[in-house]
């Protein structure tokens, strides 16, 4: 008599983005022909860099010829790509070995799967609000109690509130926790942690033998000086941090799928000496994964240097200009906004203390603009919405016009 | 103080294929310049079908244009591909809904991850020998005791011995088990289950509310009549079976990465009514996965009909001809061989009761041929090796010549 993993039953509700899609689709059915302006999901919209496309087409040509065809690659990723990633980090003064990199099909998979390296009884801290995958994967992994509807929290999790008061970068927890998820530049708040702020977490983790899972998927959006692009810019981080990153937001790989995770050999925890967690993740990837698409890997390689890098940087600049337009547009109608300078996301306070899903509905209904309700990212997001700069310029401008003309607050 | 998932420590040894790679690489270093003939890993070697390449290049062209660019797709796979898969199964008289299909980055990931739907205390039965992923993923999932070195088995697992006596298709277990992994055509034995043999398992599963995880990654290699290509050809299977398949061995997607899993809405178990497991896998994929590469999906679509289908069928025919050559070559030197008719794998008994890793070393050393030691697939494989038909024809012929000339048994 097979029985299910009952942790799934603890999951509070549908995953945030499918729920947005559901509400949007319902609205569209009720308003046929009315165009919807999507600033919700962080989904890239501009063309893939030319150099990336060329590299991928060349790979397909080589696969179409039996003398150059290749089948399974290494589960950890192709050596040339891992070495290119080493060089990519050297730009920021970070020295890593290629065997500390694990290429994957994207940051989401890795962010969800990484918890499986750790025991069920680890106490997990997350920034609140946070990317739902950190939370949901640990619910399924059995590291929480039930969802407390009143508080909007899972029992057993430690929520580090990211608020206007702390500039959306909380301090390390007062109590002992075992796993700490950090994201900078942050999704959803758009806040970016300084060296000193990250150092406080690294010091905390070293002192408590905790492990930081650092999501740097938006590192290429940092435009101002003084903000680390990698947690390994902080001294001692290799002992206590795993870093996850992706080609999605840098080079438009959201649909192509490619990311990487760094598990340093120096990483250790209470019952694992240096080297053990690197070997465990290697084993995990060799057992549960069969390598990222070889076509995508060639594309990723092209994005890391030369013309591909410049074209990817231009893509980021395009979205950042969108972010500026959104920041200014929302400010103009009187909303209080954060982020959008070192991040593609603008975090906007809802007017008059409105609940975020209500403001979502209002924006959709009155302005035909889809945003992401902050409440979907955690209780501290309940009076905010995330506005994404991913979209065609003309859509972004139109959305701001619609909001300026139609939003009554 | 973070602590690790100690189930990883139970894993008996390195994953089989990395161990083969390690031994082969050591041998090559000791014998520089001597070519090695690889019939080990089931890794495709012939060119990707032309129609598949064209479709993928077209997709890249559409991604290089902002008016046709797409980002994230549905985690479950693109609708057009799920619908094409529905039509693909209709060829075998199997009616499924597109929402019962979940497109993924390959059968390996799904075969490893599927266990996460089930509770830790489920008793797991596997065919012995079996693809190591079924075993290792359940070890990590906590469904076994320690590895018993003497028996070559994990405590807590139920091993269904596939032997010469039962034609390598065991009967359902005598005791109650909760999860049953079946693979037909079988990796590694090359045996294929008849309708009646599968029906016995389906009846067992329905009676015991067990769930069958059916790996049909080699279904396209069935050349003889009377063998189901899908477990859903068996009446009642939708109530009790999940099916996993892949484009890897049909269309050469080993490196491109694309597969699918079917979780029927009728599937139920002890504490889950019809619909629940389908919804759980949907939730799992939406949380832990972000969709297969959109380029690969276009390639997969092309492989399912028209020229792409014919070209994929020709690829399969090529490998099956290799299989015939291997069967005959190994028989000629006096080895007892199985499989290779409805399967790309030949399962060869080692001479004189030799242990399979010893025979691996002998073949490598004396014939420069790499095969897969049967012992790596479970204790019942300890006097067999798996010979793979994936390889260039000229390599396969050369390997058989080397064996004929140099193998002393």
XYZ file of C-alpha atoms in Angstrom, chain B residues 72-291:
220
model
C 9.717 30.676 -19.466
C 7.429 28.010 -20.803
C 5.043 25.918 -18.775
C 6.834 23.758 -16.230
C 4.822 20.805 -17.525
C 6.034 21.316 -21.091
C 4.686 23.184 -24.075
C 1.106 22.340 -24.961
C 1.913 21.465 -28.580
C 4.419 18.843 -27.394
C 2.114 17.364 -24.779
C -0.567 17.045 -27.437
C 1.867 15.419 -29.851
C 2.695 12.905 -27.132
C -1.016 12.118 -26.761
C -1.105 11.335 -30.485
C 2.096 9.288 -30.221
C 0.467 6.998 -27.645
C -2.671 6.689 -29.713
C -0.600 4.707 -32.215
C -0.481 1.943 -29.620
C -4.123 2.298 -28.734
C -3.405 4.178 -25.521
C -5.671 7.128 -24.730
C -4.223 9.722 -22.354
C -4.906 13.387 -21.703
C -2.275 16.019 -22.379
C -2.467 17.074 -18.716
C -1.278 13.609 -17.745
C 2.048 14.267 -19.529
C 4.912 16.120 -17.873
C 7.759 16.998 -20.205
C 11.158 17.040 -18.507
C 14.870 17.263 -19.157
C 15.088 13.502 -19.370
C 14.077 10.132 -17.978
C 16.964 10.005 -15.509
C 15.841 13.077 -13.586
C 12.261 11.863 -13.467
C 13.232 8.309 -12.505
C 15.255 9.741 -9.622
C 12.792 12.396 -8.496
C 9.554 10.432 -8.683
C 10.207 8.700 -5.349
C 9.839 12.035 -3.608
C 6.058 11.798 -4.101
C 5.952 8.877 -1.702
C 6.449 8.523 2.014
C 9.711 7.444 3.560
C 8.293 4.182 4.848
C 7.218 2.755 1.515
C 8.809 -0.590 0.720
C 10.493 -0.555 -2.653
C 10.936 -3.492 -5.015
C 13.305 -3.410 -7.944
C 14.212 -5.836 -10.636
C 17.692 -7.154 -9.973
C 19.753 -6.139 -11.945
C 18.375 -2.616 -12.367
C 19.351 0.846 -13.529
C 21.199 2.230 -10.468
C 19.168 5.443 -10.363
C 16.079 3.626 -9.032
C 18.125 2.278 -6.175
C 20.279 5.275 -5.338
C 17.427 7.770 -5.385
C 15.517 5.677 -2.869
C 18.608 5.322 -0.684
C 18.870 9.118 -0.596
C 15.113 9.268 0.007
C 15.591 7.195 3.164
C 13.780 4.029 2.093
C 16.611 1.603 2.847
C 18.847 0.470 5.609
C 22.564 0.067 5.142
C 24.300 -1.596 2.246
C 25.062 -5.224 2.989
C 28.449 -5.752 1.383
C 28.293 -9.505 1.598
C 24.990 -9.762 -0.251
C 25.609 -6.706 -2.444
C 22.142 -5.497 -1.393
C 20.592 -2.697 0.593
C 18.685 -3.810 3.643
C 15.028 -2.979 3.300
C 14.834 -3.232 -0.486
C 13.048 -6.111 -2.172
C 15.149 -7.510 -5.015
C 13.291 -9.405 -7.734
C 15.971 -11.526 -9.322
C 16.005 -11.496 -13.115
C 17.670 -14.736 -14.023
C 18.242 -17.030 -16.958
C 15.575 -19.294 -15.449
C 12.807 -16.659 -15.576
C 13.987 -15.164 -18.848
C 15.056 -12.058 -16.894
C 11.457 -11.059 -16.204
C 10.691 -11.887 -12.581
C 7.241 -12.561 -11.195
C 5.592 -10.081 -8.839
C 6.881 -10.375 -5.277
C 5.342 -12.794 -2.797
C 5.315 -10.206 -0.014
C 3.579 -6.827 -0.044
C 5.594 -3.975 -1.479
C 4.515 -0.382 -2.054
C 6.597 0.855 -4.970
C 7.704 -1.334 -7.870
C 10.244 -0.249 -10.464
C 9.920 -2.045 -13.781
C 11.851 -1.415 -16.976
C 10.884 -2.994 -20.300
C 12.695 -3.379 -22.656
C 15.018 -3.863 -19.780
C 18.172 -2.004 -19.009
C 20.506 -3.849 -18.543
C 19.282 -7.324 -19.511
C 17.634 -6.467 -22.822
C 14.647 -8.641 -21.877
C 11.171 -7.429 -22.770
C 8.002 -8.188 -20.829
C 4.984 -9.745 -22.504
C 1.463 -8.471 -22.009
C 0.748 -11.266 -19.552
C 3.897 -10.609 -17.555
C 3.034 -6.925 -17.226
C -0.552 -7.796 -16.463
C 0.604 -9.904 -13.502
C 2.344 -6.829 -12.089
C -0.643 -4.582 -12.760
C -2.945 -7.064 -11.033
C -0.543 -7.272 -8.106
C -0.354 -3.484 -7.834
C -4.115 -3.037 -7.967
C -4.628 -5.702 -5.362
C -2.017 -4.248 -3.017
C -2.540 -0.551 -3.805
C 1.076 -0.428 -4.899
C 2.426 1.983 -7.493
C 4.465 0.753 -10.464
C 7.101 3.073 -11.870
C 7.461 1.883 -15.424
C 10.526 2.944 -17.372
C 9.888 2.547 -21.082
C 12.899 4.508 -22.330
C 13.677 1.739 -24.833
C 10.139 1.167 -26.131
C 11.070 2.143 -29.687
C 13.473 -0.823 -29.824
C 10.676 -3.377 -29.701
C 10.768 -5.136 -33.056
C 8.672 -8.203 -32.342
C 4.924 -8.373 -31.948
C 3.173 -9.043 -28.681
C 5.193 -6.818 -26.395
C 3.517 -3.707 -24.986
C 5.362 -0.449 -25.693
C 3.500 1.279 -22.900
C 2.262 -0.188 -19.646
C -1.052 1.548 -20.350
C -1.685 -1.048 -23.043
C -2.458 -3.258 -20.048
C -5.967 -2.909 -18.668
C -6.092 -1.194 -15.305
C -2.557 0.196 -15.477
C -3.703 3.806 -15.280
C -4.883 3.160 -11.750
C -1.518 1.933 -10.555
C 1.343 2.972 -12.840
C 3.508 5.959 -13.665
C 5.393 5.747 -16.970
C 8.700 7.449 -17.792
C 10.138 7.772 -21.279
C 12.689 9.798 -23.171
C 13.840 11.058 -26.537
C 17.408 10.010 -25.722
C 17.511 6.566 -27.212
C 14.867 7.122 -29.874
C 16.162 10.324 -31.436
C 19.674 10.717 -30.051
C 18.766 13.314 -27.378
C 21.207 12.024 -24.748
C 23.028 15.360 -24.743
C 20.127 17.553 -25.889
C 18.000 16.389 -22.914
C 14.285 15.734 -23.207
C 11.944 13.201 -21.685
C 8.487 12.843 -20.227
C 6.588 11.257 -17.402
C 2.955 10.228 -17.377
C 1.050 10.445 -14.107
C -2.492 9.361 -14.976
C -5.367 11.087 -13.252
C -6.747 7.672 -12.397
C -3.612 6.814 -10.405
C -4.308 6.298 -6.717
C -2.674 4.720 -3.697
C -3.518 4.029 -0.063
C -3.948 7.639 1.023
C -4.448 9.363 -2.314
C -7.601 9.247 -4.381
C -7.563 9.452 -8.170
C -6.176 12.849 -9.201
C -4.059 13.491 -6.139
C -0.788 12.047 -7.441
C -1.222 13.831 -10.761
C -1.694 17.098 -8.864
C 1.273 16.354 -6.601
C 3.638 15.726 -9.514
C 2.331 18.901 -11.112
C 3.131 20.786 -7.912
C 6.520 19.118 -7.658
C 7.465 20.103 -11.198
C 6.200 23.676 -10.697
C 8.343 24.000 -7.568
C 11.518 22.053 -8.379
C 11.745 22.507 -12.130
C 11.300 25.266 -14.666
C 10.498 23.375 -17.835
